Coordinates of C-alpha atoms and ligand atoms in Angstrom, one line a residue:
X1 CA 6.9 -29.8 -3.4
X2 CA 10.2 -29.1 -6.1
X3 CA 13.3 -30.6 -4.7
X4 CA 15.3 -28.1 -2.8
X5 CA 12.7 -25.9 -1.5
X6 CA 12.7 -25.1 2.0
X7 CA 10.1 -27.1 4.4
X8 CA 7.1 -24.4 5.0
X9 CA 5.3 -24.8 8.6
X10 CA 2.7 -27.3 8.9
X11 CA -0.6 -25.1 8.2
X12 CA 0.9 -22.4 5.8
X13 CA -1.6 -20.4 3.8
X14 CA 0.4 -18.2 1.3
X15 CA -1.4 -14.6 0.3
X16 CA -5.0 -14.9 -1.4
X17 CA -5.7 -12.5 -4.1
X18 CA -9.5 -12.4 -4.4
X19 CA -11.0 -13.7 -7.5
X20 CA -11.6 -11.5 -10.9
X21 CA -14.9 -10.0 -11.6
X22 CA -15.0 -11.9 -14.9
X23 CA -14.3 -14.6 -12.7
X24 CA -16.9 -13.9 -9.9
X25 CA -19.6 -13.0 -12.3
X26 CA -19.2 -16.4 -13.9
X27 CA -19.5 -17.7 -10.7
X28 CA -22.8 -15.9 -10.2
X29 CA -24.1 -16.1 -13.9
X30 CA -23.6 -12.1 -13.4
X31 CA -22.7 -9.5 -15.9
X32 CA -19.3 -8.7 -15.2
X33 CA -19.7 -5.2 -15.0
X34 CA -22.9 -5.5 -12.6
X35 CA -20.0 -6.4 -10.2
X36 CA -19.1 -4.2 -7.3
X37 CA -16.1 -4.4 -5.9
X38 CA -15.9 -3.6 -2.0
X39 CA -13.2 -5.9 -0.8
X40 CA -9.9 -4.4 -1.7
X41 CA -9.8 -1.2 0.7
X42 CA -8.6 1.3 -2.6
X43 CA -10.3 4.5 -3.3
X44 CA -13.2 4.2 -6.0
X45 CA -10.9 6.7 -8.0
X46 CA -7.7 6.5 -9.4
X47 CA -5.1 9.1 -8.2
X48 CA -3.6 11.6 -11.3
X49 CA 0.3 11.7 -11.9
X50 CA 1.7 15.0 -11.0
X51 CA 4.5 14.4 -13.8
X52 CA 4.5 14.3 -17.1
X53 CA 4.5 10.8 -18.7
X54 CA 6.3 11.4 -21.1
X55 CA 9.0 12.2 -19.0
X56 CA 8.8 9.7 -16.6
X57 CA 8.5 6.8 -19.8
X58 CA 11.1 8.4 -22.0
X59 CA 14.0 6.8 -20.5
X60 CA 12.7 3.1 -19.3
X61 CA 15.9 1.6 -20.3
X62 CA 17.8 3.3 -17.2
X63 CA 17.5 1.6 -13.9
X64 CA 16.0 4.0 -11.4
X65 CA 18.0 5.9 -8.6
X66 CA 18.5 3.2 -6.8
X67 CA 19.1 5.1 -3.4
X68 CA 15.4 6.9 -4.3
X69 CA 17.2 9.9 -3.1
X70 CA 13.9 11.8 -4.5
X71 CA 11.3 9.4 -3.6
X72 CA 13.2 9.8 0.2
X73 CA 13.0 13.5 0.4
X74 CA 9.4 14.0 -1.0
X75 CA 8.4 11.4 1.6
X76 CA 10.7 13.0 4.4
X77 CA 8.7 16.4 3.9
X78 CA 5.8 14.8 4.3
X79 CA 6.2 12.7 7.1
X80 CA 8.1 16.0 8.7
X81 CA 11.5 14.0 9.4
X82 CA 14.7 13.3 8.1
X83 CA 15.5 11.6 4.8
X84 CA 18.1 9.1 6.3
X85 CA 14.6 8.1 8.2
X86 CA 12.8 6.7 4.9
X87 CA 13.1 3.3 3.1
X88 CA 11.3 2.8 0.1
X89 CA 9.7 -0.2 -1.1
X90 CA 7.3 -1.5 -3.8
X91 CA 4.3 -1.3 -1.5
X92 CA 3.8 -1.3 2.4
X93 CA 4.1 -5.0 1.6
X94 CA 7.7 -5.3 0.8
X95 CA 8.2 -3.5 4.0
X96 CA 6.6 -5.5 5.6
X97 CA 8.3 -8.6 4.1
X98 CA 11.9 -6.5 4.7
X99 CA 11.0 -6.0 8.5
X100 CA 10.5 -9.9 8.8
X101 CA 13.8 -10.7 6.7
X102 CA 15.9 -7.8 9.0
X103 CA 14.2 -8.7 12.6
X104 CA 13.2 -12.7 12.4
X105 CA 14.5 -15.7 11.9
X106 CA 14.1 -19.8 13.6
X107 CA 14.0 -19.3 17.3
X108 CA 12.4 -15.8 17.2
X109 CA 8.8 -14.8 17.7
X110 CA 6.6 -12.1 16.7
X111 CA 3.3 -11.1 18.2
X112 CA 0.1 -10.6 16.3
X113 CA -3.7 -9.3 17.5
X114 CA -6.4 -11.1 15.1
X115 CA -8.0 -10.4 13.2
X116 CA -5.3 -8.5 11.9
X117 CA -4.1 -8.0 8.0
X118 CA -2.8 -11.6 7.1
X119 CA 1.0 -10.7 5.6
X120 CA 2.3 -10.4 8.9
X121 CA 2.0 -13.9 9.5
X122 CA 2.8 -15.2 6.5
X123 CA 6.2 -13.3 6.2
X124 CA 6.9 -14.4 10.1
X125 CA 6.5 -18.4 8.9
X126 CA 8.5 -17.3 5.9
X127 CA 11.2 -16.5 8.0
X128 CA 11.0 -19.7 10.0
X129 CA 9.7 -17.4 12.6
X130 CA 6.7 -18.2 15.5
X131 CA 3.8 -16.2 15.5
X132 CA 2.2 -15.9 18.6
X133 CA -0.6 -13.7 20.2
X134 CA 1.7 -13.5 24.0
X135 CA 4.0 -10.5 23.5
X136 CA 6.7 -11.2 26.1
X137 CA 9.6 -12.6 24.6
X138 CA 8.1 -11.6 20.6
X139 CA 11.2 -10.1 18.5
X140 CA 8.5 -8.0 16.4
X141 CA 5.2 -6.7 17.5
X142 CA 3.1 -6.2 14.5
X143 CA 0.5 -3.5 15.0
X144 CA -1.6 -2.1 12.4
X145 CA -3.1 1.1 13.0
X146 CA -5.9 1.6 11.7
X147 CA -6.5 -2.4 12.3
X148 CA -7.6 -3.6 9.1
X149 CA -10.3 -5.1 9.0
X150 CA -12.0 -3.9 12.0
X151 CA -10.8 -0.1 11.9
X152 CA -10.2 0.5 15.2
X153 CA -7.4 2.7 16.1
X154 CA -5.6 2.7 18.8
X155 CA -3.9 6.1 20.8
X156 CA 0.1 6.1 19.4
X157 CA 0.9 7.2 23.1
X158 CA -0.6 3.8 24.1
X159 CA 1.5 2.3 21.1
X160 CA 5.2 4.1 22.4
X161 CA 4.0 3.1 26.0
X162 CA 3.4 -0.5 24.3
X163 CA 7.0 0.0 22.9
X164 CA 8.6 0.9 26.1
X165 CA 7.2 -1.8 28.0
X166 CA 8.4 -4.4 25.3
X167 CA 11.9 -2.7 25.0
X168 CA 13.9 -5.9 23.6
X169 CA 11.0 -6.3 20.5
X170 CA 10.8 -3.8 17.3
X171 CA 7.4 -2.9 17.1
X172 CA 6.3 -2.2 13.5
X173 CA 3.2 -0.1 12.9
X174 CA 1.3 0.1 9.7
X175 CA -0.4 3.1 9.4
X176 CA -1.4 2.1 5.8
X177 CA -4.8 3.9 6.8
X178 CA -3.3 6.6 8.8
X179 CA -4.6 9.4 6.6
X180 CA -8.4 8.3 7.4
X181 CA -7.4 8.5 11.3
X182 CA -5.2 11.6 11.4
X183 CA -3.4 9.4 14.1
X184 CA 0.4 9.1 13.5
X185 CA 3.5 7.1 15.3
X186 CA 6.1 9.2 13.8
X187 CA 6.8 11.9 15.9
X188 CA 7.5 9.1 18.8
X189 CA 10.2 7.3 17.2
X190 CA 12.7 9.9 18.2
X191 CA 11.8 8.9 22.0
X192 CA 10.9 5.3 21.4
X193 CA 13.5 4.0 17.8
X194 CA 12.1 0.5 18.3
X195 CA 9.2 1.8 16.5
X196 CA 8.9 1.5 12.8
X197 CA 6.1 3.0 11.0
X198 CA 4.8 1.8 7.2
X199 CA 2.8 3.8 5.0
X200 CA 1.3 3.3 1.5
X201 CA 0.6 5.3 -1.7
X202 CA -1.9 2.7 -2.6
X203 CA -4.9 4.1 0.1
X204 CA -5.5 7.6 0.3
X205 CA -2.9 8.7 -3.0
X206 CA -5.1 5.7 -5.3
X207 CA -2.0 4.6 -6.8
X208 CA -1.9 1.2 -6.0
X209 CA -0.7 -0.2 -9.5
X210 CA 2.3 1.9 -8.9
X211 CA 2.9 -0.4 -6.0
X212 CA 5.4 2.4 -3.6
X213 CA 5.5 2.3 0.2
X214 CA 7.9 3.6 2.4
X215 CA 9.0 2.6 6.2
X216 CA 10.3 5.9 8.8
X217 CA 12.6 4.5 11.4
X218 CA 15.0 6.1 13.4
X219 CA 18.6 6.4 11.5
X220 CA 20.2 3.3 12.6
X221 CA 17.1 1.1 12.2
X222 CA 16.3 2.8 8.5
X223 CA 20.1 2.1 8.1
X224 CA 19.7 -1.6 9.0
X225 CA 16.5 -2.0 7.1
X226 CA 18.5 -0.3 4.0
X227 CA 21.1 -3.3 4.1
X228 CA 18.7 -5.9 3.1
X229 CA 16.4 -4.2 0.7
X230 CA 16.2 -5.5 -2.6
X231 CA 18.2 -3.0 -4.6
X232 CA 16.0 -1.3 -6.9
X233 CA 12.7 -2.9 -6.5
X234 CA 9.6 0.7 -7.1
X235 CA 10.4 1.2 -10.8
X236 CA 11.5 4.7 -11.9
X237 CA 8.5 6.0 -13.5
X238 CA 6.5 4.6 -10.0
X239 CA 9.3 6.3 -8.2
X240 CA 8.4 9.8 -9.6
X241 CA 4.7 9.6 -9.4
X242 CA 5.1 9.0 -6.0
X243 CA 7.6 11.1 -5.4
X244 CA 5.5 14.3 -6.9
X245 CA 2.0 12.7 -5.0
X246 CA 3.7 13.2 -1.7
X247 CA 5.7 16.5 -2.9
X248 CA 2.2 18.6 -3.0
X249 CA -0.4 15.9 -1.8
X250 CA -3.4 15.9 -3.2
X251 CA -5.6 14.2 0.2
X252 CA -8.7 15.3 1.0
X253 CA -10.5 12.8 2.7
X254 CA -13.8 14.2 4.3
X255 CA -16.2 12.9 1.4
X256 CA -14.7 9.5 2.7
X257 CA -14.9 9.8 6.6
X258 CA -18.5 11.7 5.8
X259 CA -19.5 8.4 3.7
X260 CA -17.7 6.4 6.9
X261 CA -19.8 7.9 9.4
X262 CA -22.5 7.7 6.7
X263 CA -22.9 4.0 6.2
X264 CA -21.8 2.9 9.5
X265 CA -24.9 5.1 10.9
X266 CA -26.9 3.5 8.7
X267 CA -25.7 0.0 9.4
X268 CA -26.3 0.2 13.1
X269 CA -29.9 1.5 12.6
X270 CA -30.4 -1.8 10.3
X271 CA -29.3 -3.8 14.0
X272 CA -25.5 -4.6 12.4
X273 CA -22.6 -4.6 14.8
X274 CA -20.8 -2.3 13.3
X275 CA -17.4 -1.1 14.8
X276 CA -16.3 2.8 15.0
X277 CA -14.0 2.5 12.4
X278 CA -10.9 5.0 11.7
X279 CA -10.0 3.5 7.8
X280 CA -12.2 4.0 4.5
X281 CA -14.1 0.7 5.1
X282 CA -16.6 -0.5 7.8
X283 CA -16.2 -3.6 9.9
X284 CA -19.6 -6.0 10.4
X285 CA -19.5 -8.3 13.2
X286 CA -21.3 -11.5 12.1
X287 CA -21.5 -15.0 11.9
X288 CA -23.4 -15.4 8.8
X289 CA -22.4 -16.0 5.5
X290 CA -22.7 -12.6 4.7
X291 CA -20.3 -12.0 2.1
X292 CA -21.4 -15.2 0.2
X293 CA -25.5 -13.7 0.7
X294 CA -23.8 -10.7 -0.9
X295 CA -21.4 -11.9 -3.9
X296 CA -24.8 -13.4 -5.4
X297 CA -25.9 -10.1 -6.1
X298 CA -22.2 -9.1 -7.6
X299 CA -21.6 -7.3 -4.4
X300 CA -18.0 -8.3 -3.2
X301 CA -16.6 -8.2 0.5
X302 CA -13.7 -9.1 2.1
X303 CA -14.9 -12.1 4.3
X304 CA -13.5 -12.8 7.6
X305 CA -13.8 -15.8 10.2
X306 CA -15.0 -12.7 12.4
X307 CA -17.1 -10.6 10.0
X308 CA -16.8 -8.7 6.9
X309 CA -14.9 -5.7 5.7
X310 CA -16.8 -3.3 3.2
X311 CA -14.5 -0.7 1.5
X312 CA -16.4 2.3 1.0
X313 CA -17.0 3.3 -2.6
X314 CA -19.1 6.5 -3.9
X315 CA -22.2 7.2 -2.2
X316 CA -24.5 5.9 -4.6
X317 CA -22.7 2.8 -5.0
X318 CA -22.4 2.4 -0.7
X319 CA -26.4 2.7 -1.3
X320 CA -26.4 -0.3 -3.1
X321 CA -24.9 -2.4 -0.9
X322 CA -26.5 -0.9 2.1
X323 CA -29.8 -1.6 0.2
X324 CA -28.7 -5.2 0.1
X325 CA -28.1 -5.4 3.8
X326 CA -31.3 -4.4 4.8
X327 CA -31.1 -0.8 5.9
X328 CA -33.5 2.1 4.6
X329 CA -32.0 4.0 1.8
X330 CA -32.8 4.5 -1.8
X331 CA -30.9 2.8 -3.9
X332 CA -30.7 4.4 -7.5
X333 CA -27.8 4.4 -9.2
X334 CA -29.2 7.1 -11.6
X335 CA -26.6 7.0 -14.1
X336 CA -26.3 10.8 -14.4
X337 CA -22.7 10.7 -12.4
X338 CA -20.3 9.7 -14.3
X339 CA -16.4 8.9 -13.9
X340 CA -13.9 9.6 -16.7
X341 CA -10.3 9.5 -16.5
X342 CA -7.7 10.4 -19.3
X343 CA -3.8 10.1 -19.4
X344 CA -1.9 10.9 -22.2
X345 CA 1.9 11.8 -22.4
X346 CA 1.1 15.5 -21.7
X347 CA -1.5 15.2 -19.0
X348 CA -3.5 12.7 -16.9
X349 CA -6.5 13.6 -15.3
X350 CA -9.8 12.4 -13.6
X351 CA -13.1 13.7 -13.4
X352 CA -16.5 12.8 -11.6
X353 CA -19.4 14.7 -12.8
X354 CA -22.7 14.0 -11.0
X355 CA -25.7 16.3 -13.2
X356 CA -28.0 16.1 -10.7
X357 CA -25.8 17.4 -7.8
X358 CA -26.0 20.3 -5.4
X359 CA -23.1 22.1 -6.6
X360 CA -20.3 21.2 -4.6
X361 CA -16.7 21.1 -6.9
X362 CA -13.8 20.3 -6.1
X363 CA -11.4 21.1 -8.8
X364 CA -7.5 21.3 -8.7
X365 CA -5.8 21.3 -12.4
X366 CA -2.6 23.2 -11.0
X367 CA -4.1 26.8 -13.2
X368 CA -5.7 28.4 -9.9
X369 CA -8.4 30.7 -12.2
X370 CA -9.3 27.6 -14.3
X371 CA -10.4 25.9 -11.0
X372 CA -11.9 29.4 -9.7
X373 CA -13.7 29.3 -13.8
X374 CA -14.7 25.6 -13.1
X375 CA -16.0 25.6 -9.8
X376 CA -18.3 28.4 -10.8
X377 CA -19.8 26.6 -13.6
X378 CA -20.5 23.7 -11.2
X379 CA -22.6 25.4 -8.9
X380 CA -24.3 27.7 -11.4
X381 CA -25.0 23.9 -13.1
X382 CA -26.0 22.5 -10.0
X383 CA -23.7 19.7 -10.5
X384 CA -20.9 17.8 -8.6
X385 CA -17.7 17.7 -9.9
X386 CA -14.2 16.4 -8.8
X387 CA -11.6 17.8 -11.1
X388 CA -8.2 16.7 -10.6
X389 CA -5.4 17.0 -13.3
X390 CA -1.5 17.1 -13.3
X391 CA -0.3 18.4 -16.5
X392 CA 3.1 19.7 -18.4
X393 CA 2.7 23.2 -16.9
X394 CA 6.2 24.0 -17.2
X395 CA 5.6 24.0 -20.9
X396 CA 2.5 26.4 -20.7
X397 CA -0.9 25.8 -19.4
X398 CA -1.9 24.8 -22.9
X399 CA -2.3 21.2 -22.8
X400 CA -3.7 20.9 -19.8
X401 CA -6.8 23.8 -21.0
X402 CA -7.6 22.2 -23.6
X403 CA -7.5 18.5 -22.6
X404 CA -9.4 19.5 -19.2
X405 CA -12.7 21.3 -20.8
X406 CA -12.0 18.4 -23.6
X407 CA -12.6 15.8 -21.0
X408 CA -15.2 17.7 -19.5
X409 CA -17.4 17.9 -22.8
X410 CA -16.5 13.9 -22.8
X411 CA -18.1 13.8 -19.1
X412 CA -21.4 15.5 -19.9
X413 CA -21.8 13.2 -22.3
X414 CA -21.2 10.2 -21.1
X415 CA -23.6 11.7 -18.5
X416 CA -26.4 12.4 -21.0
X417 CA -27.0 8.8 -22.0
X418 CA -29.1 8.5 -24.9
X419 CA -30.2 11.9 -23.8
X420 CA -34.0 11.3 -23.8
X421 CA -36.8 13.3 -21.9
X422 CA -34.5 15.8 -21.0
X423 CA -35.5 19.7 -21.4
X424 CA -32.8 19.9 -24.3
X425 CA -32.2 23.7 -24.6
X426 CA -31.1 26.4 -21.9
X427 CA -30.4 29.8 -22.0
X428 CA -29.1 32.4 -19.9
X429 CA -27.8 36.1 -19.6
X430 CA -25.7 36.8 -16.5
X431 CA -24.2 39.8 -15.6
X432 CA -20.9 40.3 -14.0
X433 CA -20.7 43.8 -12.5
X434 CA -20.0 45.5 -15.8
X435 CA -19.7 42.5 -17.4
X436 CA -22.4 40.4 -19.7
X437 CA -22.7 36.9 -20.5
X438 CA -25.2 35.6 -23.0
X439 CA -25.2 32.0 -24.0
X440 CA -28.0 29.3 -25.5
X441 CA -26.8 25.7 -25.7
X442 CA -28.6 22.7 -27.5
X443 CA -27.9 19.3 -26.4
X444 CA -29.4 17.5 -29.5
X445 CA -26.3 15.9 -31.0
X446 CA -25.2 18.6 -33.1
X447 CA -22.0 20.0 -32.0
X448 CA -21.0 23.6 -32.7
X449 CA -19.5 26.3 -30.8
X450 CA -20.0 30.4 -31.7
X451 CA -17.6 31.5 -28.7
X452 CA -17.2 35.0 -28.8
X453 CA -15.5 36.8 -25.7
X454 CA -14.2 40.4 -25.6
X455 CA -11.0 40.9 -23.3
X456 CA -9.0 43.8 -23.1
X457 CA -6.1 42.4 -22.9
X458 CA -4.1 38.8 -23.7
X459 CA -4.2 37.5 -20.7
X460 CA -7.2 36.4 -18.0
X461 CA -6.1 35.4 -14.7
X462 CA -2.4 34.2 -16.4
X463 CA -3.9 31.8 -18.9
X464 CA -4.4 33.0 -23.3
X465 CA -7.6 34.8 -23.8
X466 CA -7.7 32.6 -27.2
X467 CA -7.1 29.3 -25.0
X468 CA -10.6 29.9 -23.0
X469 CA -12.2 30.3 -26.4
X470 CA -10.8 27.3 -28.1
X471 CA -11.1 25.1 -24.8
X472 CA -14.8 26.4 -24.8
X473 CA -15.2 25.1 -27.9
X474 CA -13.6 21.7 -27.9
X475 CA -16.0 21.2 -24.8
X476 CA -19.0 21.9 -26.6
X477 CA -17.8 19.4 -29.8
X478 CA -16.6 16.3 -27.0
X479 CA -20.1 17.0 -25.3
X480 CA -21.8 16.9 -28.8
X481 CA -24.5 20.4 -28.3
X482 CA -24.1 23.5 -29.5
X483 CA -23.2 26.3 -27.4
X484 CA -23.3 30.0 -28.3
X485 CA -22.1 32.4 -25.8
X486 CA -20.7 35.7 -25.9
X487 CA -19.4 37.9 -23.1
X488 CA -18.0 41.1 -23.0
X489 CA -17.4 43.7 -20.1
X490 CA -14.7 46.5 -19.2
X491 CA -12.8 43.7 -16.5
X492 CA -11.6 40.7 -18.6
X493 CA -11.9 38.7 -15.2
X494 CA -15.4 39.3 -14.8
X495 CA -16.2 38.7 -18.3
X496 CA -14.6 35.0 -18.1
X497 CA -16.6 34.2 -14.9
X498 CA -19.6 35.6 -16.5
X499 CA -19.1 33.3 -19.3
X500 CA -18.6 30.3 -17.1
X501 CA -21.8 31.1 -14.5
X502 CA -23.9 31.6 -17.7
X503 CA -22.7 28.3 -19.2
X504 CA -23.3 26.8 -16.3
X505 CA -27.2 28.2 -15.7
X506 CA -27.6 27.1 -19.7
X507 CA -26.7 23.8 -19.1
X508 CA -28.8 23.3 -16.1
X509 CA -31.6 24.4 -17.5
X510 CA -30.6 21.7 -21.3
X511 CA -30.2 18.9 -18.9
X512 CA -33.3 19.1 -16.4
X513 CA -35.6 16.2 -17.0
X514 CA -38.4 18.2 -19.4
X515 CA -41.2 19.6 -17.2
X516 CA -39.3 19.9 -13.9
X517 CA -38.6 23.3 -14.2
X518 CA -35.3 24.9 -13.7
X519 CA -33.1 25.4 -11.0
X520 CA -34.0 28.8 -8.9
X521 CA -31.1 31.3 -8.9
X522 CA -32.4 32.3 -5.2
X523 CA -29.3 33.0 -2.9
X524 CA -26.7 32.5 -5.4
X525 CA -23.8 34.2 -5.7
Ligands
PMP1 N1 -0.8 -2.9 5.2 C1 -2.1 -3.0 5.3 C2 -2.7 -2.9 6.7 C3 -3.0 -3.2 4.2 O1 -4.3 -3.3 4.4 C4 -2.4 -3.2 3.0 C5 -3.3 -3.4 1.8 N2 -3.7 -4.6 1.5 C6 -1.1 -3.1 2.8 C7 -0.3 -2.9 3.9 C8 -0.4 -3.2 1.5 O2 0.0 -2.0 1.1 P1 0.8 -1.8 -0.3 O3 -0.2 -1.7 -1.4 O4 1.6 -0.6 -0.1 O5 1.7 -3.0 -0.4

């Protein structure tokens, strides 16, 4: 122990981070990217910035805003309350740490329900603080709704009745999972201000390296909160990332509560105790060293004296792990979906593309046609694709075009592999009302692009006719084939969807494994 520190209670355990994957693969004698990583309760995919980099990088000498006056407002629209309501701070975690420092203290107690998430303990004994488990007498209730790690979720009436009846203690809820629950405190604490509720970008936004969370209190708890918080502590770019996520979120959260219901269905028909779980992970009762059984085949829970935790990842990769624990599902991680994510100072974007999907897209660039243009390719190609990009659109839609079908091409190939036994060419002619499409593609690596669409005008659906034929065109070099397609028709709108349905048909057809036939056009639109 240094001189000078403060005694810590007998027993302290500081925070854990789990181990590396380089580090748990050694452990193993694993590759380290055979490792998957189910223990940390973060989406499998990284949110997108809404702003610029560029902007938000080009002046990292300034200190931030230091009141987060924009941070405040984007989350006070969100949350539906009042901006003197919200205190920001780097993570859920510093909130948590700042209601400890504001509320507790030697002599004071606060109340925990275990298994519960561990911080609130440790920042209670940090405080010289008792935890206890009684809640009579406790200066802070900790509740955390969602629980993690179980997931269950508890009514907020019950939590504001919980509230009244402990009127002398603040009772702090996390809803770091509330978006998986659709279950919220907030609107109570204008009856009940000894609640405080915490909330997280890191969950449902994916921006957990940003590390932003914000408290809502009523005004005069906020205001007390405010008097103790570190002074500038979510750095400025962080700040505006956040600040745009929350501005126009981006949340869609069935895939994740179909997965939840999903896996857990799956688990109980194995015989697991598995919990009904309101987060993005699943709770397993046991008594066995499950995690351990599992980390020797690189699969990596979150172990706890009462169970495990398992974070739910993409479908394919839940099928490993539910593979692993004994239930009946195929587990192939084909290696025909494929994640790519690009950020450069103009735009940031992610993509999944899955070539052997059912053509489900979801696709939001901020350029409403180019999603409409996207989407259709996806189902006419039968794939999956999640699209999501923030871009400099204020400049013009240029940048984010381009880089978009750019990144695409970079999908498809990454999705190709070494591109063996597949069909190799496709062609199709589509019509469009008045409008024709004709395109042939080649995937054998030889890119070139013959792009030839007839407009009327210079616009389609607000964005450069000679943009969609240059973007075209960078997507067929990045996905290395060669793509001719004209279109032409008396309605420029139709003759760009034409284009994109026939690409998409073309490309369905190139990428079939050979002798499987191609996709039947029955009952599409
Ligand atoms: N609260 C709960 C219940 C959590 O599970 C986590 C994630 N570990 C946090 C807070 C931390 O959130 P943040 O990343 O915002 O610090």
């Amino acid at each position: 122990m240094s001189p000078g520190a403060l005694p810590l209670p007998a027993g302290f355990r500081p925070y854990a981070w789990a181990p590396s994957s380089l580090e748990i693969a050694a452990r193993h004698g694993l590759r380290p990217e055979h490792i998957l990583r189910f223990d940390q309760n973060t989406p499998p995919l990284p949110g997108v910035p809404r702003v610029p980099l560029a902007q938000s990088f080009a002046r990292l000498n300034d200190y931030p805003d230091g009141t987060y006056r924009e941070l405040r407002e984007a989350a006070a629209s969100y949350c539906d309350v009042d901006a003197s309501q919200i205190v920001v701070g780097a993570g859920a975690d510093e909130l948590i740490a700042l209601c400890a420092r504001t509320f507790l203290g030697p002599g004071r107690c606060a109340a925990i329900s275990p298994p519960t998430y561990g911080l609130y303990r440790i920042v209670t004994e940090l405080e010289g603080a008792e935890v206890v488990e009684d809640r009579d007498g406790a200066a802070v209730i900790w509740v955390c709704n969602p629980n993690n790690p179980t997931g269950e979720l508890r009514e907020p009436t019950e939590l504001a009745a919980l509230a009244r009846a402990h009127a002398e203690a603040i009772v702090v809820v996390d809803e770091a999972y509330f978006e998986f629950a659709d279950a919220t405190c907030v609107p109570l604490i204008a009856e009940q201000p000894s609640l405080i509720v915490l909330r997280t970008l890191s969950k449902v936004f994916g921006l957990a390296s940003l590390r932003v969370g914000y408290a809502i209190a009523a005004p005069d708890v906020a205001a007390e909160l405010e008097l103790r918080r570190a002074p500038a502590s979510v750095s400025g770019p962080a700040a505006r990332i956040a600040a745009a996520a929350l501005r126009e979120p981006r949340i869609d959260v069935q895939d994740t509560l179909a997965e939840r219901a999903r896996v857990r269905d799956a688990l109980l028909s194995a015989g697991h105790d598995c919990p009904e779980s309101a987060g993005n992970f699943v709770f397993v009762r046991t008594a066995e060293p499950l995690g351990e059984q599992l980390e020797r085949q690189g699969l990596v829970v979150r172990h706890f004296a009462e169970g495990v935790r398992i974070t739910l990842r993409r479908p394919r990769e839940n099928d490993v792990l539910l593979a692993a624990l004994g239930t009946e599902v195929d587990a192939v991680l084909t290696g025909r979906e494929v994640h790519v994510a690009r950020i450069s100072t103009e735009t940031a974007l992610r993509i999944s593309l899955d070539l052997d999907g059912a053509g489900h897209a979801r696709v939001e660039t901020g350029i409403g046609f180019l999603d409409h243009l996207l989407a259709l390719w996806t189902f006419h190609g039968g794939f999956d694709l999640e699209l999501l990009a923030g871009g400099d659109l204020e400049v013009d839609e240029h940048h984010t075009v381009e880089d978009v079908l750019a990144a695409l091409g970079d999908a498809v190939s990454e999705a190709l592999g070494a591109r063996e036994g597949i069909a190799r060419y496709g062609s199709a002619i589509v019509p469009m009302d008045e409008a024709t499409a004709t395109v042939a593609v080649d995937l054998v690596r030889r890119p070139h692009a013959e792009i030839a669409l007839q407009f009327g005008s210079d616009r389609v659906g607000g964005l450069a006719v000679t943009l969609l034929a240059h973007a075209l065109e960078r997507f067929a070099i990045q996905a290395g084939c060669t793509i001719q397609l004209t279109a032409a028709g008396g309605d420029d709108h139709h003759v760009a969807e034409a284009a994109f349905k026939a690409l998409g048909q073309a490309l369905r057809q190139a990428c079939t494994a050979a002798g499987e036939g191609v996709r039947s056009t029955k009952g599409l639109a």
